[in-house]
Amino acid sequence: MPRPRRYGSAERPLAPTAPARRPASSFRLSGSIPGGRSHAANAVERHPLTDGAANARLEAYDSQVKGCFDRIVPVLKRLSALQHDDDFVEEAQRHARRELGHELPPPILESAWVTQLDMRSLFAWCLFKAYEEVSSSFFRDDPLQGRDGSESSEAFNAFLLSCGFHLLDVSPCADGRLAHAIAYALRIPFGSVRRRPHAGAMFDVENTVDRWVRTEHLRFREARPNGAHEPTRYLKVVVYHFSSRDPRHEGCAAHGSNDVAAAAAGLQRLQEFRQAVENSFCCGASVDLLLIGLDTDTDAIRVHVPDVSGHTDLEHWLDALDLHAATLALSPEAARDRLLALVLAARSDSGEQGSGLAVDPGMARLIARLIEHNISQIDFVRAYHHGAYADAGHAERFIGVGIGFKEIHLRNLTYFAHMDTVEEGAADLDVGVKIFTGLNVSRGLPIPVVIRFDYHGSVPGARDRAVLYCRRTDEAIQNRYPELVASGQLHTLLSVRDRDQHSPAETVGSSIRLETGGGH
């Protein structure tokens, strides 16, 4: 039987700044990758619980979206070689229409004969255009099939309530390698979860308490999603991350690539949130906590199963890779039963004193469901990425700043810096700029920053205030990084979205100045 892993055990000694490594015997993989990690062939045996059709659909969406961004540089390299030809503008537009699906801003192209083609502005313009198209497609087509009111969202909401939870609030790390944590790694319909990424998963306790208050007020006033008298809880989840392939360098930068520190900090922040709610309202307020780790190489999760009293042990977790192997030969129903039994038994050998050893049945059902979902993701990575992602480190395409980005659910697409003001979110933003200094500036490309503030259209003046927040944030970014801005190495796009409508973001400004209308 797979057992909860213990840090510092004789089985897996713990290095001071590295995650404990899995014994090689627990992998059912073939071949090898850099760093000594095995990887699966595409023909690896699929788990009976894996949703192959969903995996194919998710892979197609991932490839389509990232292709929109990754075609930009090859196109611009081609234009660079053509920029002094007599028919450059016409040829550039033909090439852009064929490869990118849209034309380029004429003012930038038409000035190329005077000096050099402004590649930094052109790159940023193309990237912002790709973002707009992705946003529009997401809200128009619902490619992840998880919008509010969708069949999958309604089914998961009902399941969540049956487990004893009226709201799921998840804070993953802002690292772009976790941007897909909801829709891919955990396979939760995005309309069923409240997501707020933060660097190191260090969510703001006060803001989260405010959201808890609003949630409980809705239950009291409108019985949404259920009445306040019903004994359900608000579930707050932290998703920290680690790298099994390069633990000392590709873990969470906010915690020094130390997964022990990342897990401990996440748990502390969770406990501070629960303590804040209880101090402000009452003991036993309806808050439960869950700590999950995500391996950014394989997308396998580790779940620190809390006991029935809500106590979480950092030295014990259930590893989805172990459970994948343990249930591989079973029928789907038998595998589900086995997963639930293993979760329920997860705390039986913890040996702790002073806390209950049983696991809450509703929490166990939810964890078993999340592990089942993650099994599909494990097979997704094995089938489409040979068992581990090639981009072990950062490979994000842009920085997202502000409040929103409901449509971003792809790995290594966006580095999130959620904030109301640059002053309060400076640490998150600085991390993003540092990452993109290596990714883009080192290659002569600018740092693309999409500023986004969502608003409630039902509130008078809300859109105007969102636009104001965008402009205020843009000005603060210019003041914080004046050299990057002045040299054209940082460009911004300003956008807002009415969260009361299932509609795409609306562009309201940009640092790219064009002489004619259209574009940005």
Short mmCIF file of C-alpha atoms in Angstrom, two decimals:
data_model
loop_
_atom_site.label_atom_id
_atom_site.label_comp_id
_atom_site.label_asym_id
_atom_site.label_seq_id
_atom_site.Cartn_x
_atom_site.Cartn_y
_atom_site.Cartn_z
CA MET A 1 0.00 0.00 0.00
CA PRO A 2 1.37 3.45 -0.82
CA ARG A 3 2.07 5.25 2.41
CA PRO A 4 2.21 8.95 3.21
CA ARG A 5 5.77 10.10 2.71
CA ARG A 6 7.77 11.40 5.64
CA TYR A 7 10.48 14.03 5.31
CA GLY A 8 13.73 12.92 6.90
CA SER A 9 12.81 9.23 6.99
CA ALA A 10 15.37 6.50 6.43
CA GLU A 11 13.72 5.80 3.10
CA ARG A 12 14.34 9.26 1.63
CA PRO A 13 16.84 11.49 3.46
CA LEU A 14 16.05 15.18 3.18
CA ALA A 15 18.55 17.61 1.73
CA PRO A 16 18.41 21.08 3.32
CA THR A 17 17.21 22.85 0.17
CA ALA A 18 15.85 20.06 -1.98
CA PRO A 19 12.64 18.04 -1.98
CA ALA A 20 12.90 14.46 -0.88
CA ARG A 21 13.42 12.29 -3.94
CA ARG A 22 11.22 9.39 -4.98
CA PRO A 23 12.85 5.96 -5.08
CA ALA A 24 13.48 4.90 -8.66
CA SER A 25 11.47 1.73 -8.08
CA SER A 26 8.24 3.73 -7.72
CA PHE A 27 8.37 4.90 -11.34
CA ARG A 28 6.83 2.93 -14.16
CA LEU A 29 8.63 4.89 -16.84
CA SER A 30 11.21 4.26 -19.52
CA GLY A 31 14.14 6.19 -20.94
CA SER A 32 15.89 9.11 -19.27
CA ILE A 33 15.98 12.89 -19.26
CA PRO A 34 18.60 15.39 -18.12
CA GLY A 35 19.10 15.26 -14.39
CA GLY A 36 18.69 11.51 -14.17
CA ARG A 37 14.88 11.55 -14.21
CA SER A 38 13.12 8.80 -16.16
CA HIS A 39 10.45 9.64 -18.67
CA ALA A 40 7.60 7.78 -20.28
CA ALA A 41 7.26 6.89 -23.90
CA ASN A 42 4.13 8.04 -25.70
CA ALA A 43 2.94 4.44 -25.66
CA VAL A 44 2.97 4.21 -21.87
CA GLU A 45 0.03 2.30 -20.45
CA ARG A 46 -2.91 4.60 -19.76
CA HIS A 47 -4.59 4.55 -16.37
CA PRO A 48 -8.21 3.30 -16.34
CA LEU A 49 -9.34 6.61 -14.80
CA THR A 50 -7.62 8.75 -17.41
CA ASP A 51 -9.92 10.76 -19.67
CA GLY A 52 -8.16 10.38 -22.99
CA ALA A 53 -10.66 12.50 -24.91
CA ALA A 54 -10.24 15.38 -22.46
CA ASN A 55 -6.46 15.05 -22.68
CA ALA A 56 -6.57 15.33 -26.47
CA ARG A 57 -8.86 18.36 -26.30
CA LEU A 58 -6.68 20.10 -23.71
CA GLU A 59 -3.52 19.41 -25.68
CA ALA A 60 -5.10 20.86 -28.83
CA TYR A 61 -6.10 24.03 -26.97
CA ASP A 62 -2.66 24.40 -25.38
CA SER A 63 -0.92 24.01 -28.72
CA GLN A 64 -3.28 26.39 -30.48
CA VAL A 65 -2.93 29.19 -27.94
CA LYS A 66 0.82 28.94 -27.46
CA GLY A 67 1.25 28.75 -31.22
CA CYS A 68 -0.35 32.21 -31.47
CA PHE A 69 2.47 33.59 -29.33
CA ASP A 70 5.34 31.43 -30.51
CA ARG A 71 4.90 32.27 -34.20
CA ILE A 72 5.65 35.94 -33.54
CA VAL A 73 9.45 35.81 -33.32
CA PRO A 74 9.96 33.72 -36.49
CA VAL A 75 7.72 36.12 -38.41
CA LEU A 76 9.61 39.17 -37.15
CA LYS A 77 12.95 37.57 -38.00
CA ARG A 78 11.70 37.15 -41.55
CA LEU A 79 10.56 40.78 -41.68
CA SER A 80 13.92 41.95 -40.39
CA ALA A 81 15.57 40.45 -43.46
CA LEU A 82 13.06 42.12 -45.79
CA GLN A 83 12.79 45.58 -44.25
CA HIS A 84 14.87 47.40 -46.89
CA ASP A 85 13.11 45.88 -49.90
CA ASP A 86 11.09 48.23 -52.06
CA ASP A 87 7.88 46.29 -51.52
CA PHE A 88 8.55 45.67 -47.84
CA VAL A 89 5.21 46.93 -46.47
CA GLU A 90 3.13 44.83 -48.86
CA GLU A 91 5.29 41.75 -48.38
CA ALA A 92 5.28 42.14 -44.59
CA GLN A 93 1.50 42.34 -44.51
CA ARG A 94 1.15 39.26 -46.71
CA HIS A 95 3.51 37.35 -44.47
CA ALA A 96 1.71 38.50 -41.30
CA ARG A 97 -1.72 37.58 -42.67
CA ARG A 98 -0.49 34.13 -43.63
CA GLU A 99 1.44 33.32 -40.44
CA LEU A 100 -0.29 35.39 -37.74
CA GLY A 101 -3.79 35.75 -39.14
CA HIS A 102 -3.82 39.55 -39.02
CA GLU A 103 -2.06 42.57 -40.47
CA LEU A 104 0.57 44.66 -38.71
CA PRO A 105 0.27 48.35 -37.80
CA PRO A 106 1.21 50.35 -40.94
CA PRO A 107 2.94 53.24 -39.09
CA ILE A 108 5.61 50.91 -37.73
CA LEU A 109 6.19 49.26 -41.09
CA GLU A 110 6.18 52.47 -43.12
CA SER A 111 8.89 54.09 -41.01
CA ALA A 112 11.33 51.19 -41.47
CA TRP A 113 13.07 52.81 -44.47
CA VAL A 114 14.01 55.87 -42.41
CA THR A 115 15.80 54.01 -39.62
CA GLN A 116 15.49 50.39 -38.57
CA LEU A 117 12.25 48.51 -38.09
CA ASP A 118 11.11 49.07 -34.50
CA MET A 119 11.18 45.40 -33.56
CA ARG A 120 10.51 45.98 -29.87
CA SER A 121 7.26 47.85 -30.51
CA LEU A 122 6.28 45.41 -33.25
CA PHE A 123 6.93 42.40 -31.01
CA ALA A 124 4.87 43.90 -28.18
CA TRP A 125 2.06 44.86 -30.56
CA CYS A 126 1.88 41.33 -31.97
CA LEU A 127 1.95 39.77 -28.54
CA PHE A 128 -0.83 42.02 -27.25
CA LYS A 129 -2.84 41.18 -30.37
CA ALA A 130 -2.40 37.47 -29.62
CA TYR A 131 -3.59 38.06 -26.05
CA GLU A 132 -6.70 39.86 -27.30
CA GLU A 133 -7.50 37.04 -29.70
CA VAL A 134 -7.01 34.39 -26.99
CA SER A 135 -9.27 36.31 -24.61
CA SER A 136 -11.95 36.72 -27.24
CA SER A 137 -11.84 33.04 -28.22
CA PHE A 138 -11.94 31.89 -24.59
CA PHE A 139 -15.13 33.73 -23.73
CA ARG A 140 -16.73 33.09 -27.11
CA ASP A 141 -16.03 29.35 -27.44
CA ASP A 142 -15.48 28.11 -23.85
CA PRO A 143 -12.67 25.77 -25.00
CA LEU A 144 -12.14 24.42 -21.48
CA GLN A 145 -15.86 23.71 -21.06
CA GLY A 146 -15.87 25.13 -17.56
CA ARG A 147 -17.67 28.48 -17.63
CA ASP A 148 -20.22 29.49 -14.98
CA GLY A 149 -23.43 27.58 -15.56
CA SER A 150 -21.85 24.93 -17.78
CA GLU A 151 -22.73 21.30 -17.23
CA SER A 152 -19.29 20.50 -15.82
CA SER A 153 -19.32 23.53 -13.53
CA GLU A 154 -22.78 22.79 -12.16
CA ALA A 155 -21.88 19.14 -11.59
CA PHE A 156 -18.72 20.03 -9.70
CA ASN A 157 -20.56 22.64 -7.62
CA ALA A 158 -23.07 20.00 -6.58
CA PHE A 159 -20.28 17.57 -5.76
CA LEU A 160 -18.46 20.22 -3.71
CA LEU A 161 -21.60 20.90 -1.67
CA SER A 162 -22.10 17.18 -1.11
CA CYS A 163 -18.58 17.09 0.33
CA GLY A 164 -19.53 19.84 2.79
CA PHE A 165 -17.96 22.87 1.10
CA HIS A 166 -19.85 25.87 -0.25
CA LEU A 167 -16.86 27.63 -1.85
CA LEU A 168 -13.45 26.59 -3.16
CA ASP A 169 -10.81 29.36 -2.98
CA VAL A 170 -7.41 28.39 -4.41
CA SER A 171 -4.16 30.34 -4.24
CA PRO A 172 -1.43 28.81 -6.40
CA CYS A 173 1.97 30.39 -6.76
CA ALA A 174 2.09 33.15 -9.39
CA ASP A 175 4.78 31.20 -11.24
CA GLY A 176 3.62 30.60 -14.82
CA ARG A 177 4.33 26.89 -14.40
CA LEU A 178 1.24 26.77 -12.17
CA ALA A 179 -1.08 28.86 -14.33
CA HIS A 180 -2.73 25.63 -15.49
CA ALA A 181 -3.17 24.24 -11.98
CA ILE A 182 -6.96 24.61 -11.96
CA ALA A 183 -8.04 23.55 -15.45
CA TYR A 184 -5.30 21.01 -16.16
CA ALA A 185 -3.47 19.68 -13.08
CA LEU A 186 -6.60 19.51 -10.88
CA ARG A 187 -9.18 19.43 -13.72
CA ILE A 188 -11.61 21.71 -11.86
CA PRO A 189 -14.07 23.72 -14.01
CA PHE A 190 -12.79 27.28 -13.80
CA GLY A 191 -16.31 28.56 -13.09
CA SER A 192 -16.37 26.54 -9.87
CA VAL A 193 -13.32 27.99 -8.18
CA ARG A 194 -12.06 31.34 -6.94
CA ARG A 195 -8.42 31.66 -8.02
CA ARG A 196 -5.91 34.22 -6.74
CA PRO A 197 -2.25 33.48 -7.61
CA HIS A 198 0.51 35.12 -5.56
CA ALA A 199 4.29 34.79 -5.52
CA GLY A 200 5.12 31.84 -3.32
CA ALA A 201 1.34 31.29 -2.89
CA MET A 202 1.52 33.96 -0.18
CA PHE A 203 -2.03 35.24 -0.48
CA ASP A 204 -3.18 38.39 1.30
CA VAL A 205 -4.91 37.35 4.52
CA GLU A 206 -6.96 40.54 4.96
CA ASN A 207 -8.29 40.45 1.40
CA THR A 208 -9.16 36.79 1.76
CA VAL A 209 -11.04 37.48 4.97
CA ASP A 210 -12.99 40.17 3.11
CA ARG A 211 -13.90 37.65 0.40
CA TRP A 212 -14.95 35.18 3.09
CA VAL A 213 -17.23 37.84 4.59
CA ARG A 214 -18.82 38.54 1.20
CA THR A 215 -19.34 34.83 0.64
CA GLU A 216 -21.03 34.33 4.00
CA HIS A 217 -23.15 37.46 3.45
CA LEU A 218 -24.46 35.99 0.19
CA ARG A 219 -25.33 32.80 2.01
CA PHE A 220 -27.16 34.74 4.68
CA ARG A 221 -29.00 37.18 2.42
CA GLU A 222 -29.59 35.17 -0.75
CA ALA A 223 -28.86 31.53 0.20
CA ARG A 224 -26.15 31.36 -2.50
CA PRO A 225 -24.81 28.79 -3.03
CA ASN A 226 -26.67 27.52 0.02
CA GLY A 227 -28.22 28.90 3.19
CA ALA A 228 -26.07 30.14 6.06
CA HIS A 229 -27.76 27.63 8.38
CA GLU A 230 -26.38 24.67 6.46
CA PRO A 231 -23.22 23.15 8.01
CA THR A 232 -20.87 23.62 5.06
CA ARG A 233 -17.47 25.27 5.05
CA TYR A 234 -15.37 27.70 3.04
CA LEU A 235 -12.37 25.74 1.75
CA LYS A 236 -9.11 27.65 1.28
CA VAL A 237 -6.39 25.85 -0.68
CA VAL A 238 -2.73 26.72 -1.22
CA VAL A 239 -0.81 25.12 -4.09
CA TYR A 240 2.95 25.36 -3.67
CA HIS A 241 5.38 23.83 -6.12
CA PHE A 242 8.66 22.00 -6.45
CA SER A 243 10.84 20.45 -9.14
CA SER A 244 11.67 16.75 -8.99
CA ARG A 245 14.15 17.09 -11.86
CA ASP A 246 16.18 20.08 -10.63
CA PRO A 247 15.08 20.70 -7.05
CA ARG A 248 17.83 23.13 -6.09
CA HIS A 249 17.28 25.50 -9.00
CA GLU A 250 13.80 25.12 -10.50
CA GLY A 251 11.66 25.14 -7.37
CA CYS A 252 9.77 28.18 -6.09
CA ALA A 253 11.98 31.26 -6.38
CA ALA A 254 10.05 33.01 -3.62
CA HIS A 255 11.19 30.29 -1.22
CA GLY A 256 14.71 29.74 -2.52
CA SER A 257 13.82 26.54 -4.41
CA ASN A 258 13.21 24.89 -1.04
CA ASP A 259 9.98 22.89 -1.13
CA VAL A 260 10.07 22.34 2.63
CA ALA A 261 10.04 26.11 3.14
CA ALA A 262 7.37 26.56 0.46
CA ALA A 263 5.06 24.03 2.11
CA ALA A 264 5.67 25.44 5.59
CA ALA A 265 5.01 29.02 4.46
CA GLY A 266 1.84 27.96 2.66
CA LEU A 267 0.53 26.18 5.72
CA GLN A 268 1.36 29.11 7.97
CA ARG A 269 -0.53 31.49 5.69
CA LEU A 270 -3.53 29.15 5.68
CA GLN A 271 -3.49 28.99 9.47
CA GLU A 272 -3.25 32.77 9.71
CA PHE A 273 -6.35 33.06 7.54
CA ARG A 274 -8.35 30.68 9.70
CA GLN A 275 -7.13 32.38 12.87
CA ALA A 276 -8.09 35.79 11.46
CA VAL A 277 -11.62 34.60 10.70
CA GLU A 278 -12.03 33.02 14.12
CA ASN A 279 -10.60 36.05 15.93
CA SER A 280 -12.88 38.41 14.04
CA PHE A 281 -16.05 36.36 14.21
CA CYS A 282 -16.08 33.23 16.33
CA CYS A 283 -14.29 30.01 17.06
CA GLY A 284 -15.32 27.20 14.77
CA ALA A 285 -16.16 29.58 11.91
CA SER A 286 -16.81 27.71 8.68
CA VAL A 287 -13.25 27.54 7.30
CA ASP A 288 -11.31 24.45 6.24
CA LEU A 289 -7.77 24.34 4.87
CA LEU A 290 -5.95 22.17 2.34
CA LEU A 291 -2.28 22.19 1.30
CA ILE A 292 -1.24 20.74 -2.08
CA GLY A 293 2.17 20.51 -3.71
CA LEU A 294 2.66 20.38 -7.49
CA ASP A 295 5.70 18.96 -9.26
CA THR A 296 6.24 21.40 -12.14
CA ASP A 297 8.08 18.72 -14.15
CA THR A 298 5.42 15.98 -14.13
CA ASP A 299 2.30 17.85 -12.89
CA ALA A 300 1.84 15.16 -10.23
CA ILE A 301 0.40 16.50 -6.99
CA ARG A 302 1.12 15.66 -3.39
CA VAL A 303 -1.73 16.23 -0.95
CA HIS A 304 -1.13 16.91 2.74
CA VAL A 305 -4.29 15.23 4.00
CA PRO A 306 -5.67 17.01 7.08
CA ASP A 307 -7.15 15.00 9.92
CA VAL A 308 -10.73 15.44 11.06
CA SER A 309 -9.73 18.26 13.40
CA GLY A 310 -8.18 20.18 10.51
CA HIS A 311 -4.57 19.54 11.50
CA THR A 312 -2.10 19.30 8.62
CA ASP A 313 1.21 17.45 8.95
CA LEU A 314 3.95 18.85 6.72
CA GLU A 315 5.92 15.61 6.95
CA HIS A 316 3.18 13.44 5.47
CA TRP A 317 1.44 13.52 2.12
CA LEU A 318 -0.17 11.31 -0.47
CA ASP A 319 1.66 11.28 -3.79
CA ALA A 320 -0.49 11.00 -6.92
CA LEU A 321 2.29 9.15 -8.78
CA ASP A 322 2.25 6.43 -6.14
CA LEU A 323 -1.53 6.18 -6.29
CA HIS A 324 -1.43 6.11 -10.09
CA ALA A 325 0.83 3.04 -9.92
CA ALA A 326 -1.17 1.41 -7.12
CA THR A 327 -4.44 1.54 -9.06
CA LEU A 328 -3.17 1.07 -12.62
CA ALA A 329 -4.33 -2.55 -12.95
CA LEU A 330 -7.82 -2.00 -11.49
CA SER A 331 -11.14 -1.32 -13.13
CA PRO A 332 -12.33 2.30 -13.02
CA GLU A 333 -14.78 1.69 -10.18
CA ALA A 334 -12.30 -0.38 -8.21
CA ALA A 335 -9.65 2.30 -8.73
CA ARG A 336 -11.99 5.00 -7.39
CA ASP A 337 -12.83 2.89 -4.35
CA ARG A 338 -9.15 2.25 -3.76
CA LEU A 339 -8.25 5.93 -4.00
CA LEU A 340 -10.90 6.86 -1.45
CA ALA A 341 -9.78 4.10 0.91
CA LEU A 342 -6.16 5.26 0.69
CA VAL A 343 -7.14 8.87 1.42
CA LEU A 344 -9.27 7.84 4.40
CA ALA A 345 -6.35 5.81 5.75
CA ALA A 346 -3.76 8.51 5.08
CA ARG A 347 -3.55 9.69 8.70
CA SER A 348 -3.88 6.30 10.38
CA ASP A 349 -0.12 5.85 10.85
CA SER A 350 0.92 9.43 11.54
CA GLY A 351 1.67 8.58 15.14
CA GLU A 352 0.76 12.07 16.32
CA GLN A 353 -0.55 12.80 19.74
CA GLY A 354 -3.32 15.22 20.59
CA SER A 355 -5.10 15.20 17.24
CA GLY A 356 -7.71 12.97 15.70
CA LEU A 357 -6.40 10.46 13.21
CA ALA A 358 -9.54 10.10 11.10
CA VAL A 359 -10.06 12.11 7.91
CA ASP A 360 -13.31 14.00 7.40
CA PRO A 361 -15.34 11.92 4.89
CA GLY A 362 -16.27 14.95 2.78
CA MET A 363 -12.67 16.14 2.63
CA ALA A 364 -11.57 12.61 1.75
CA ARG A 365 -14.06 12.43 -1.13
CA LEU A 366 -12.83 15.76 -2.50
CA ILE A 367 -9.17 14.79 -2.23
CA ALA A 368 -9.84 11.43 -3.88
CA ARG A 369 -11.60 13.24 -6.73
CA LEU A 370 -8.70 15.70 -7.16
CA ILE A 371 -6.21 12.82 -7.25
CA GLU A 372 -8.38 11.06 -9.83
CA HIS A 373 -8.35 14.21 -11.93
CA ASN A 374 -4.58 14.51 -11.51
CA ILE A 375 -4.12 10.96 -12.75
CA SER A 376 -5.44 12.16 -16.12
CA GLN A 377 -2.91 14.99 -16.03
CA ILE A 378 -0.05 12.63 -15.20
CA ASP A 379 -0.94 10.60 -18.29
CA PHE A 380 -1.33 13.85 -20.25
CA VAL A 381 2.29 14.77 -19.50
CA ARG A 382 3.45 11.25 -20.26
CA ALA A 383 1.61 11.12 -23.57
CA TYR A 384 2.40 14.60 -24.89
CA HIS A 385 5.60 15.57 -23.07
CA HIS A 386 7.42 12.26 -22.60
CA GLY A 387 6.79 12.22 -18.87
CA ALA A 388 8.25 15.63 -18.01
CA TYR A 389 8.03 19.09 -19.57
CA ALA A 390 10.96 20.19 -21.71
CA ASP A 391 10.67 23.74 -20.33
CA ALA A 392 11.57 22.91 -16.75
CA GLY A 393 12.10 26.58 -15.95
CA HIS A 394 10.28 29.78 -16.77
CA ALA A 395 9.00 30.25 -20.32
CA GLU A 396 6.10 32.64 -19.83
CA ARG A 397 4.97 34.84 -22.71
CA PHE A 398 3.80 37.92 -20.76
CA ILE A 399 3.23 39.35 -17.29
CA GLY A 400 -0.35 39.82 -16.14
CA VAL A 401 -0.81 42.63 -13.61
CA GLY A 402 -3.94 43.63 -11.70
CA ILE A 403 -7.17 41.79 -10.96
CA GLY A 404 -8.68 39.35 -13.45
CA PHE A 405 -7.33 37.02 -16.16
CA LYS A 406 -10.10 34.48 -15.80
CA GLU A 407 -9.18 33.23 -19.28
CA ILE A 408 -5.55 32.29 -18.54
CA HIS A 409 -5.25 28.60 -17.69
CA LEU A 410 -2.18 27.41 -19.58
CA ARG A 411 1.19 26.43 -18.18
CA ASN A 412 4.02 28.90 -18.73
CA LEU A 413 1.83 31.37 -20.60
CA THR A 414 1.56 34.12 -17.99
CA TYR A 415 3.37 35.24 -14.86
CA PHE A 416 0.67 36.62 -12.56
CA ALA A 417 1.11 39.67 -10.36
CA HIS A 418 -2.32 40.09 -8.76
CA MET A 419 -2.62 43.44 -7.02
CA ASP A 420 -4.77 46.48 -6.48
CA THR A 421 -1.78 48.83 -6.59
CA VAL A 422 1.86 48.46 -7.65
CA GLU A 423 2.96 49.59 -4.20
CA GLU A 424 1.29 46.64 -2.46
CA GLY A 425 2.24 44.16 -5.19
CA ALA A 426 5.77 45.40 -5.81
CA ALA A 427 7.41 42.17 -4.69
CA ASP A 428 5.37 40.02 -7.08
CA LEU A 429 5.95 42.43 -9.96
CA ASP A 430 9.69 42.66 -9.32
CA VAL A 431 9.92 38.86 -9.50
CA GLY A 432 8.13 38.92 -12.85
CA VAL A 433 10.37 41.64 -14.25
CA LYS A 434 13.44 39.70 -13.10
CA ILE A 435 12.15 36.57 -14.85
CA PHE A 436 11.46 38.45 -18.08
CA THR A 437 14.80 40.22 -17.96
CA GLY A 438 16.25 36.78 -18.51
CA LEU A 439 13.59 35.55 -20.92
CA ASN A 440 13.23 38.64 -23.14
CA VAL A 441 15.51 41.58 -22.38
CA SER A 442 18.61 39.40 -22.62
CA ARG A 443 17.55 38.65 -26.23
CA GLY A 444 16.75 42.26 -27.09
CA LEU A 445 12.98 41.77 -26.76
CA PRO A 446 10.75 43.91 -24.51
CA ILE A 447 8.88 42.79 -21.42
CA PRO A 448 5.17 42.65 -22.32
CA VAL A 449 2.89 43.59 -19.42
CA VAL A 450 -0.88 43.27 -19.67
CA ILE A 451 -2.60 45.40 -17.03
CA ARG A 452 -6.08 44.17 -16.27
CA PHE A 453 -8.81 45.20 -13.89
CA ASP A 454 -12.18 43.47 -13.88
CA TYR A 455 -15.27 45.26 -12.63
CA HIS A 456 -18.93 44.63 -11.91
CA GLY A 457 -20.98 46.22 -14.67
CA SER A 458 -24.01 46.33 -12.38
CA VAL A 459 -22.24 48.89 -10.19
CA PRO A 460 -22.56 52.50 -11.44
CA GLY A 461 -19.21 53.97 -12.46
CA ALA A 462 -17.36 50.66 -12.02
CA ARG A 463 -15.93 50.61 -15.55
CA ASP A 464 -14.59 54.16 -15.26
CA ARG A 465 -12.90 53.25 -12.01
CA ALA A 466 -11.36 50.13 -13.56
CA VAL A 467 -9.94 52.24 -16.39
CA LEU A 468 -8.56 54.65 -13.79
CA TYR A 469 -6.92 51.76 -11.92
CA CYS A 470 -5.31 50.64 -15.19
CA ARG A 471 -3.88 54.09 -15.88
CA ARG A 472 -2.71 54.50 -12.30
CA THR A 473 -0.97 51.10 -12.43
CA ASP A 474 0.58 51.91 -15.80
CA GLU A 475 2.00 55.15 -14.43
CA ALA A 476 3.35 53.37 -11.37
CA ILE A 477 5.08 50.77 -13.57
CA GLN A 478 6.67 53.51 -15.65
CA ASN A 479 7.94 55.17 -12.48
CA ARG A 480 9.24 51.90 -11.05
CA TYR A 481 11.12 50.78 -14.16
CA PRO A 482 12.04 54.04 -15.93
CA GLU A 483 15.11 52.71 -17.76
CA LEU A 484 13.26 49.73 -19.23
CA VAL A 485 10.37 51.95 -20.32
CA ALA A 486 12.58 54.66 -21.82
CA SER A 487 14.57 52.15 -23.87
CA GLY A 488 11.46 50.43 -25.21
CA GLN A 489 12.26 47.27 -23.24
CA LEU A 490 8.93 47.28 -21.38
CA HIS A 491 5.54 47.80 -23.01
CA THR A 492 2.08 47.76 -21.47
CA LEU A 493 -1.43 46.99 -22.62
CA LEU A 494 -4.35 48.30 -20.53
CA SER A 495 -7.55 46.25 -20.43
CA VAL A 496 -10.75 45.94 -18.40
CA ARG A 497 -13.54 43.35 -18.30
CA ASP A 498 -17.08 43.23 -16.97
CA ARG A 499 -17.06 40.18 -14.73
CA ASP A 500 -20.85 40.15 -14.67
CA GLN A 501 -20.81 39.18 -18.35
CA HIS A 502 -19.19 36.25 -20.12
CA SER A 503 -17.34 38.61 -22.45
CA PRO A 504 -13.67 39.18 -23.36
CA ALA A 505 -11.40 41.86 -22.03
CA GLU A 506 -11.67 45.34 -23.56
CA THR A 507 -8.46 47.17 -24.50
CA VAL A 508 -8.44 50.75 -23.18
CA GLY A 509 -4.85 51.83 -23.77
CA SER A 510 -1.30 50.88 -24.63
CA SER A 511 2.25 52.19 -24.39
CA ILE A 512 2.61 51.63 -28.15
CA ARG A 513 1.83 54.91 -29.90
CA LEU A 514 0.56 54.73 -33.45
CA GLU A 515 -0.26 57.67 -35.68
CA THR A 516 -3.38 56.10 -37.14
CA GLY A 517 -6.43 54.50 -35.56
CA GLY A 518 -6.97 50.81 -35.04
CA GLY A 519 -4.82 48.21 -33.34
CA HIS A 520 -3.87 49.25 -29.84
#
